Amino acid sequence: MATLFLFPTFVGLIVFHWLPLAAAVQNSLLRFSPLNPSAATFVGLSNYANLLENERFIRATVNSLIYIGGKLALQIPLGLGIALLLNRSLPGTRIVRGAVFAALVASEAVVALIWNILYTPDNGLFNAFLGAVGIPGQPFLTSVAQALPSVLVMIVWKDIGFTTLILLAGLQTIPHEYQEAAEIDGAGAWARLVHITLPLLRRMLLLATFMATISGSRIFIPIALMTDGGPEDATINAVYFMYEQAFKFQRMGDASAVAMLVILLLVAITLVQARLLRTDHEY
C-alpha cells in the first residue's frame, strides 16, 4: 500500500527530473542546433574540452562561486541575526517578521526592476542617500567593479526571508529550559549562543546553507533584467552563460555540457558543506 501512494511521486521524479537529466547528458555529447536537431553529430567530450578552454565560461564559473560565497557570507549570519531577534517577544516583532517575509514572496522580476531603479546613477534612491551625507554618486550596475556586488546585495535582500524562516523554525524547537538553566549558571548571551543555540541549530544551519548554495548557483532573472551579464561580463554566471549558448547562439550541446558541469560543481560544494557541518549527535 505504501508503494502505491509513493508511485505518483516516483513517476513525477522520472518524468520531470531523471529523463530531462538523461537527455541533457546525451545532448552534452552532441553538437546540434535546436532549429535542426536531426543534423546532430556525436562529438564525445569535445564540448566539455572547449568549455574548459573558454575564458568567458571560466569567468562565469568564478562569478558563480563569488555569488554562492557572497550569499553564504552575508545571508546566513544576517538571517541568523534576524531569526534571533524575531524569536524574542519584542515590540514590533510581527511587523518586522511580515516585512522580512514580504520580500520572499515577491516576484523576482519585480524586485529586480525595483532595485534597478534604486541603483540608477542620476536620480536613484541610493545615490540620493549618499549625496545627503556628502558621498559622491556611484555608478553601481554600470561599473565593472560595483555591478556584481550590487546584484549580490539585491539577491541577498530578496532571499534572506527564506533563510530567516528556516532558522526561526529551528530556534522555536529549542526548549527554553536549556537557556534558563545556562543563565542561572551564569552563562552570558554570547556563551549561550555558542554553546547551546548554535549546536542545537546545526541541522537547520546545514539546510539553510544548502538552500542558499543552490539559489546562489541558479541566479538568472536579476542578471538578465539588471545587467544582461555586463558590463564587460562582470556579472555573468554559469547559468546565464548556459542561456546564451542555448538561446542566443543555438549551441544546445555546449549549453547541456554547461548544465552538467554546474550540477557536478553543486554536488561537490554540497558534499563539502555536509562534511563540514556534519554532526554525530542527535538533539
mmCIF file with all atom_site columns, N, CA and C in Angstrom, residues 111-128 130 137-143 146-157 226-227:
data_model
loop_
_atom_site.group_PDB
_atom_site.id
_atom_site.type_symbol
_atom_site.label_atom_id
_atom_site.label_alt_id
_atom_site.label_comp_id
_atom_site.label_asym_id
_atom_site.label_entity_id
_atom_site.label_seq_id
_atom_site.pdbx_PDB_ins_code
_atom_site.Cartn_x
_atom_site.Cartn_y
_atom_site.Cartn_z
_atom_site.occupancy
_atom_site.B_iso_or_equiv
_atom_site.pdbx_formal_charge
_atom_site.auth_seq_id
_atom_site.auth_comp_id
_atom_site.auth_asym_id
_atom_site.auth_atom_id
_atom_site.pdbx_PDB_model_num
ATOM 1   N N  . VAL A 1 111 ? 11.142 42.555 -8.190  1.00 0.00 ? 111 VAL A N  1
ATOM 2   C CA . VAL A 1 111 ? 12.185 43.041 -7.279  1.00 0.00 ? 111 VAL A CA 1
ATOM 3   C C  . VAL A 1 111 ? 13.404 43.527 -8.064  1.00 0.00 ? 111 VAL A C  1
ATOM 4   N N  . ALA A 1 112 ? 13.771 42.795 -9.100  1.00 0.00 ? 112 ALA A N  1
ATOM 5   C CA . ALA A 1 112 ? 14.926 43.202 -9.917  1.00 0.00 ? 112 ALA A CA 1
ATOM 6   C C  . ALA A 1 112 ? 14.675 44.549 -10.586 1.00 0.00 ? 112 ALA A C  1
ATOM 7   N N  . LEU A 1 113 ? 13.468 44.763 -11.103 1.00 0.00 ? 113 LEU A N  1
ATOM 8   C CA . LEU A 1 113 ? 13.164 46.037 -11.746 1.00 0.00 ? 113 LEU A CA 1
ATOM 9   C C  . LEU A 1 113 ? 13.158 47.186 -10.743 1.00 0.00 ? 113 LEU A C  1
ATOM 10  N N  . ILE A 1 114 ? 12.632 46.933 -9.528  1.00 0.00 ? 114 ILE A N  1
ATOM 11  C CA . ILE A 1 114 ? 12.624 47.980 -8.498  1.00 0.00 ? 114 ILE A CA 1
ATOM 12  C C  . ILE A 1 114 ? 14.048 48.360 -8.097  1.00 0.00 ? 114 ILE A C  1
ATOM 13  N N  . TRP A 1 115 ? 14.872 47.340 -7.855  1.00 0.00 ? 115 TRP A N  1
ATOM 14  C CA . TRP A 1 115 ? 16.268 47.627 -7.477  1.00 0.00 ? 115 TRP A CA 1
ATOM 15  C C  . TRP A 1 115 ? 17.032 48.260 -8.634  1.00 0.00 ? 115 TRP A C  1
ATOM 16  N N  . ASN A 1 116 ? 16.662 47.960 -9.849  1.00 0.00 ? 116 ASN A N  1
ATOM 17  C CA . ASN A 1 116 ? 17.303 48.604 -10.998 1.00 0.00 ? 116 ASN A CA 1
ATOM 18  C C  . ASN A 1 116 ? 17.056 50.110 -10.956 1.00 0.00 ? 116 ASN A C  1
ATOM 19  N N  . ILE A 1 117 ? 15.846 50.491 -10.549 1.00 0.00 ? 117 ILE A N  1
ATOM 20  C CA . ILE A 1 117 ? 15.520 51.915 -10.419 1.00 0.00 ? 117 ILE A CA 1
ATOM 21  C C  . ILE A 1 117 ? 16.281 52.518 -9.239  1.00 0.00 ? 117 ILE A C  1
ATOM 22  N N  . LEU A 1 118 ? 16.350 51.771 -8.129  1.00 0.00 ? 118 LEU A N  1
ATOM 23  C CA . LEU A 1 118 ? 17.066 52.289 -6.954  1.00 0.00 ? 118 LEU A CA 1
ATOM 24  C C  . LEU A 1 118 ? 18.542 52.535 -7.256  1.00 0.00 ? 118 LEU A C  1
ATOM 25  N N  . TYR A 1 119 ? 19.112 51.728 -8.139  1.00 0.00 ? 119 TYR A N  1
ATOM 26  C CA . TYR A 1 119 ? 20.541 51.844 -8.474  1.00 0.00 ? 119 TYR A CA 1
ATOM 27  C C  . TYR A 1 119 ? 20.817 52.878 -9.566  1.00 0.00 ? 119 TYR A C  1
ATOM 28  N N  . THR A 1 120 ? 19.795 53.523 -10.100 1.00 0.00 ? 120 THR A N  1
ATOM 29  C CA . THR A 1 120 ? 20.008 54.485 -11.187 1.00 0.00 ? 120 THR A CA 1
ATOM 30  C C  . THR A 1 120 ? 21.035 55.547 -10.774 1.00 0.00 ? 120 THR A C  1
ATOM 31  N N  . PRO A 1 121 ? 22.093 55.746 -11.557 1.00 0.00 ? 121 PRO A N  1
ATOM 32  C CA . PRO A 1 121 ? 23.156 56.683 -11.138 1.00 0.00 ? 121 PRO A CA 1
ATOM 33  C C  . PRO A 1 121 ? 22.683 58.130 -11.002 1.00 0.00 ? 121 PRO A C  1
ATOM 34  N N  . ASP A 1 122 ? 21.797 58.575 -11.890 1.00 0.00 ? 122 ASP A N  1
ATOM 35  C CA . ASP A 1 122 ? 21.440 60.001 -11.892 1.00 0.00 ? 122 ASP A CA 1
ATOM 36  C C  . ASP A 1 122 ? 20.465 60.379 -10.785 1.00 0.00 ? 122 ASP A C  1
ATOM 37  N N  . ASN A 1 123 ? 19.364 59.642 -10.654 1.00 0.00 ? 123 ASN A N  1
ATOM 38  C CA . ASN A 1 123 ? 18.339 60.024 -9.692  1.00 0.00 ? 123 ASN A CA 1
ATOM 39  C C  . ASN A 1 123 ? 17.831 58.835 -8.872  1.00 0.00 ? 123 ASN A C  1
ATOM 40  N N  . GLY A 1 124 ? 18.669 57.822 -8.684  1.00 0.00 ? 124 GLY A N  1
ATOM 41  C CA . GLY A 1 124 ? 18.283 56.664 -7.875  1.00 0.00 ? 124 GLY A CA 1
ATOM 42  C C  . GLY A 1 124 ? 18.276 56.998 -6.394  1.00 0.00 ? 124 GLY A C  1
ATOM 43  N N  . LEU A 1 125 ? 17.524 56.192 -5.631  1.00 0.00 ? 125 LEU A N  1
ATOM 44  C CA . LEU A 1 125 ? 17.380 56.458 -4.198  1.00 0.00 ? 125 LEU A CA 1
ATOM 45  C C  . LEU A 1 125 ? 18.710 56.299 -3.452  1.00 0.00 ? 125 LEU A C  1
ATOM 46  N N  . PHE A 1 126 ? 19.497 55.286 -3.838  1.00 0.00 ? 126 PHE A N  1
ATOM 47  C CA . PHE A 1 126 ? 20.755 55.058 -3.111  1.00 0.00 ? 126 PHE A CA 1
ATOM 48  C C  . PHE A 1 126 ? 21.723 56.230 -3.278  1.00 0.00 ? 126 PHE A C  1
ATOM 49  N N  . ASN A 1 127 ? 21.831 56.762 -4.483  1.00 0.00 ? 127 ASN A N  1
ATOM 50  C CA . ASN A 1 127 ? 22.710 57.910 -4.687  1.00 0.00 ? 127 ASN A CA 1
ATOM 51  C C  . ASN A 1 127 ? 22.154 59.155 -4.009  1.00 0.00 ? 127 ASN A C  1
ATOM 52  N N  . ALA A 1 128 ? 20.830 59.239 -3.858  1.00 0.00 ? 128 ALA A N  1
ATOM 53  C CA . ALA A 1 128 ? 20.244 60.360 -3.117  1.00 0.00 ? 128 ALA A CA 1
ATOM 54  C C  . ALA A 1 128 ? 20.667 60.306 -1.652  1.00 0.00 ? 128 ALA A C  1
ATOM 55  N N  . LEU A 1 130 ? 23.398 58.773 -0.511  1.00 0.00 ? 130 LEU A N  1
ATOM 56  C CA . LEU A 1 130 ? 24.838 59.057 -0.461  1.00 0.00 ? 130 LEU A CA 1
ATOM 57  C C  . LEU A 1 130 ? 25.098 60.548 -0.593  1.00 0.00 ? 130 LEU A C  1
ATOM 58  N N  . GLY A 1 137 ? 28.002 60.323 -5.960  1.00 0.00 ? 137 GLY A N  1
ATOM 59  C CA . GLY A 1 137 ? 27.172 59.277 -6.534  1.00 0.00 ? 137 GLY A CA 1
ATOM 60  C C  . GLY A 1 137 ? 27.995 58.150 -7.133  1.00 0.00 ? 137 GLY A C  1
ATOM 61  N N  . GLN A 1 138 ? 27.452 56.922 -7.066  1.00 0.00 ? 138 GLN A N  1
ATOM 62  C CA . GLN A 1 138 ? 28.159 55.736 -7.546  1.00 0.00 ? 138 GLN A CA 1
ATOM 63  C C  . GLN A 1 138 ? 27.475 55.197 -8.808  1.00 0.00 ? 138 GLN A C  1
ATOM 64  N N  . PRO A 1 139 ? 28.264 54.580 -9.705  1.00 0.00 ? 139 PRO A N  1
ATOM 65  C CA . PRO A 1 139 ? 27.657 54.044 -10.947 1.00 0.00 ? 139 PRO A CA 1
ATOM 66  C C  . PRO A 1 139 ? 26.896 52.743 -10.740 1.00 0.00 ? 139 PRO A C  1
ATOM 67  N N  . PHE A 1 140 ? 27.203 52.007 -9.648  1.00 0.00 ? 140 PHE A N  1
ATOM 68  C CA . PHE A 1 140 ? 26.550 50.739 -9.323  1.00 0.00 ? 140 PHE A CA 1
ATOM 69  C C  . PHE A 1 140 ? 26.562 49.770 -10.506 1.00 0.00 ? 140 PHE A C  1
ATOM 70  N N  . LEU A 1 141 ? 25.434 49.553 -11.170 1.00 0.00 ? 141 LEU A N  1
ATOM 71  C CA . LEU A 1 141 ? 25.311 48.492 -12.180 1.00 0.00 ? 141 LEU A CA 1
ATOM 72  C C  . LEU A 1 141 ? 26.097 48.769 -13.448 1.00 0.00 ? 141 LEU A C  1
ATOM 73  N N  . THR A 1 142 ? 26.523 50.008 -13.661 1.00 0.00 ? 142 THR A N  1
ATOM 74  C CA . THR A 1 142 ? 27.300 50.317 -14.873 1.00 0.00 ? 142 THR A CA 1
ATOM 75  C C  . THR A 1 142 ? 28.797 50.269 -14.615 1.00 0.00 ? 142 THR A C  1
ATOM 76  N N  . SER A 1 143 ? 29.205 49.909 -13.414 1.00 0.00 ? 143 SER A N  1
ATOM 77  C CA . SER A 1 143 ? 30.628 49.821 -13.073 1.00 0.00 ? 143 SER A CA 1
ATOM 78  C C  . SER A 1 143 ? 31.072 48.364 -13.066 1.00 0.00 ? 143 SER A C  1
ATOM 79  N N  . GLN A 1 146 ? 31.571 47.441 -9.376  1.00 0.00 ? 146 GLN A N  1
ATOM 80  C CA . GLN A 1 146 ? 30.435 47.509 -8.455  1.00 0.00 ? 146 GLN A CA 1
ATOM 81  C C  . GLN A 1 146 ? 29.221 46.694 -8.909  1.00 0.00 ? 146 GLN A C  1
ATOM 82  N N  . ALA A 1 147 ? 29.187 46.272 -10.161 1.00 0.00 ? 147 ALA A N  1
ATOM 83  C CA . ALA A 1 147 ? 27.982 45.623 -10.689 1.00 0.00 ? 147 ALA A CA 1
ATOM 84  C C  . ALA A 1 147 ? 27.683 44.307 -9.971  1.00 0.00 ? 147 ALA A C  1
ATOM 85  N N  . LEU A 1 148 ? 28.680 43.429 -9.836  1.00 0.00 ? 148 LEU A N  1
ATOM 86  C CA . LEU A 1 148 ? 28.427 42.130 -9.196  1.00 0.00 ? 148 LEU A CA 1
ATOM 87  C C  . LEU A 1 148 ? 28.014 42.288 -7.735  1.00 0.00 ? 148 LEU A C  1
ATOM 88  N N  . PRO A 1 149 ? 28.747 43.106 -6.926  1.00 0.00 ? 149 PRO A N  1
ATOM 89  C CA . PRO A 1 149 ? 28.274 43.292 -5.541  1.00 0.00 ? 149 PRO A CA 1
ATOM 90  C C  . PRO A 1 149 ? 26.879 43.900 -5.468  1.00 0.00 ? 149 PRO A C  1
ATOM 91  N N  . SER A 1 150 ? 26.539 44.777 -6.425  1.00 0.00 ? 150 SER A N  1
ATOM 92  C CA . SER A 1 150 ? 25.204 45.382 -6.414  1.00 0.00 ? 150 SER A CA 1
ATOM 93  C C  . SER A 1 150 ? 24.129 44.331 -6.660  1.00 0.00 ? 150 SER A C  1
ATOM 94  N N  . VAL A 1 151 ? 24.354 43.445 -7.617  1.00 0.00 ? 151 VAL A N  1
ATOM 95  C CA . VAL A 1 151 ? 23.396 42.357 -7.877  1.00 0.00 ? 151 VAL A CA 1
ATOM 96  C C  . VAL A 1 151 ? 23.325 41.418 -6.672  1.00 0.00 ? 151 VAL A C  1
ATOM 97  N N  . LEU A 1 152 ? 24.494 41.138 -6.085  1.00 0.00 ? 152 LEU A N  1
ATOM 98  C CA . LEU A 1 152 ? 24.543 40.222 -4.931  1.00 0.00 ? 152 LEU A CA 1
ATOM 99  C C  . LEU A 1 152 ? 23.730 40.768 -3.754  1.00 0.00 ? 152 LEU A C  1
ATOM 100 N N  . VAL A 1 153 ? 23.859 42.061 -3.473  1.00 0.00 ? 153 VAL A N  1
ATOM 101 C CA . VAL A 1 153 ? 23.107 42.672 -2.369  1.00 0.00 ? 153 VAL A CA 1
ATOM 102 C C  . VAL A 1 153 ? 21.606 42.541 -2.611  1.00 0.00 ? 153 VAL A C  1
ATOM 103 N N  . MET A 1 154 ? 21.188 42.776 -3.843  1.00 0.00 ? 154 MET A N  1
ATOM 104 C CA . MET A 1 154 ? 19.762 42.649 -4.152  1.00 0.00 ? 154 MET A CA 1
ATOM 105 C C  . MET A 1 154 ? 19.285 41.214 -3.939  1.00 0.00 ? 154 MET A C  1
ATOM 106 N N  . ILE A 1 155 ? 20.076 40.246 -4.350  1.00 0.00 ? 155 ILE A N  1
ATOM 107 C CA . ILE A 1 155 ? 19.684 38.833 -4.216  1.00 0.00 ? 155 ILE A CA 1
ATOM 108 C C  . ILE A 1 155 ? 19.617 38.424 -2.746  1.00 0.00 ? 155 ILE A C  1
ATOM 109 N N  . VAL A 1 156 ? 20.594 38.882 -1.961  1.00 0.00 ? 156 VAL A N  1
ATOM 110 C CA . VAL A 1 156 ? 20.580 38.560 -0.526  1.00 0.00 ? 156 VAL A CA 1
ATOM 111 C C  . VAL A 1 156 ? 19.333 39.161 0.124   1.00 0.00 ? 156 VAL A C  1
ATOM 112 N N  . TRP A 1 157 ? 19.024 40.403 -0.216  1.00 0.00 ? 157 TRP A N  1
ATOM 113 C CA . TRP A 1 157 ? 17.809 41.044 0.329   1.00 0.00 ? 157 TRP A CA 1
ATOM 114 C C  . TRP A 1 157 ? 16.563 40.248 -0.050  1.00 0.00 ? 157 TRP A C  1
ATOM 115 N N  . MET A 1 226 ? 18.852 43.210 -15.010 1.00 0.00 ? 226 MET A N  1
ATOM 116 C CA . MET A 1 226 ? 19.568 44.363 -14.461 1.00 0.00 ? 226 MET A CA 1
ATOM 117 C C  . MET A 1 226 ? 20.853 44.683 -15.212 1.00 0.00 ? 226 MET A C  1
ATOM 118 N N  . THR A 1 227 ? 21.562 43.659 -15.695 1.00 0.00 ? 227 THR A N  1
ATOM 119 C CA . THR A 1 227 ? 22.869 43.916 -16.302 1.00 0.00 ? 227 THR A CA 1
ATOM 120 C C  . THR A 1 227 ? 23.083 43.221 -17.632 1.00 0.00 ? 227 THR A C  1
#
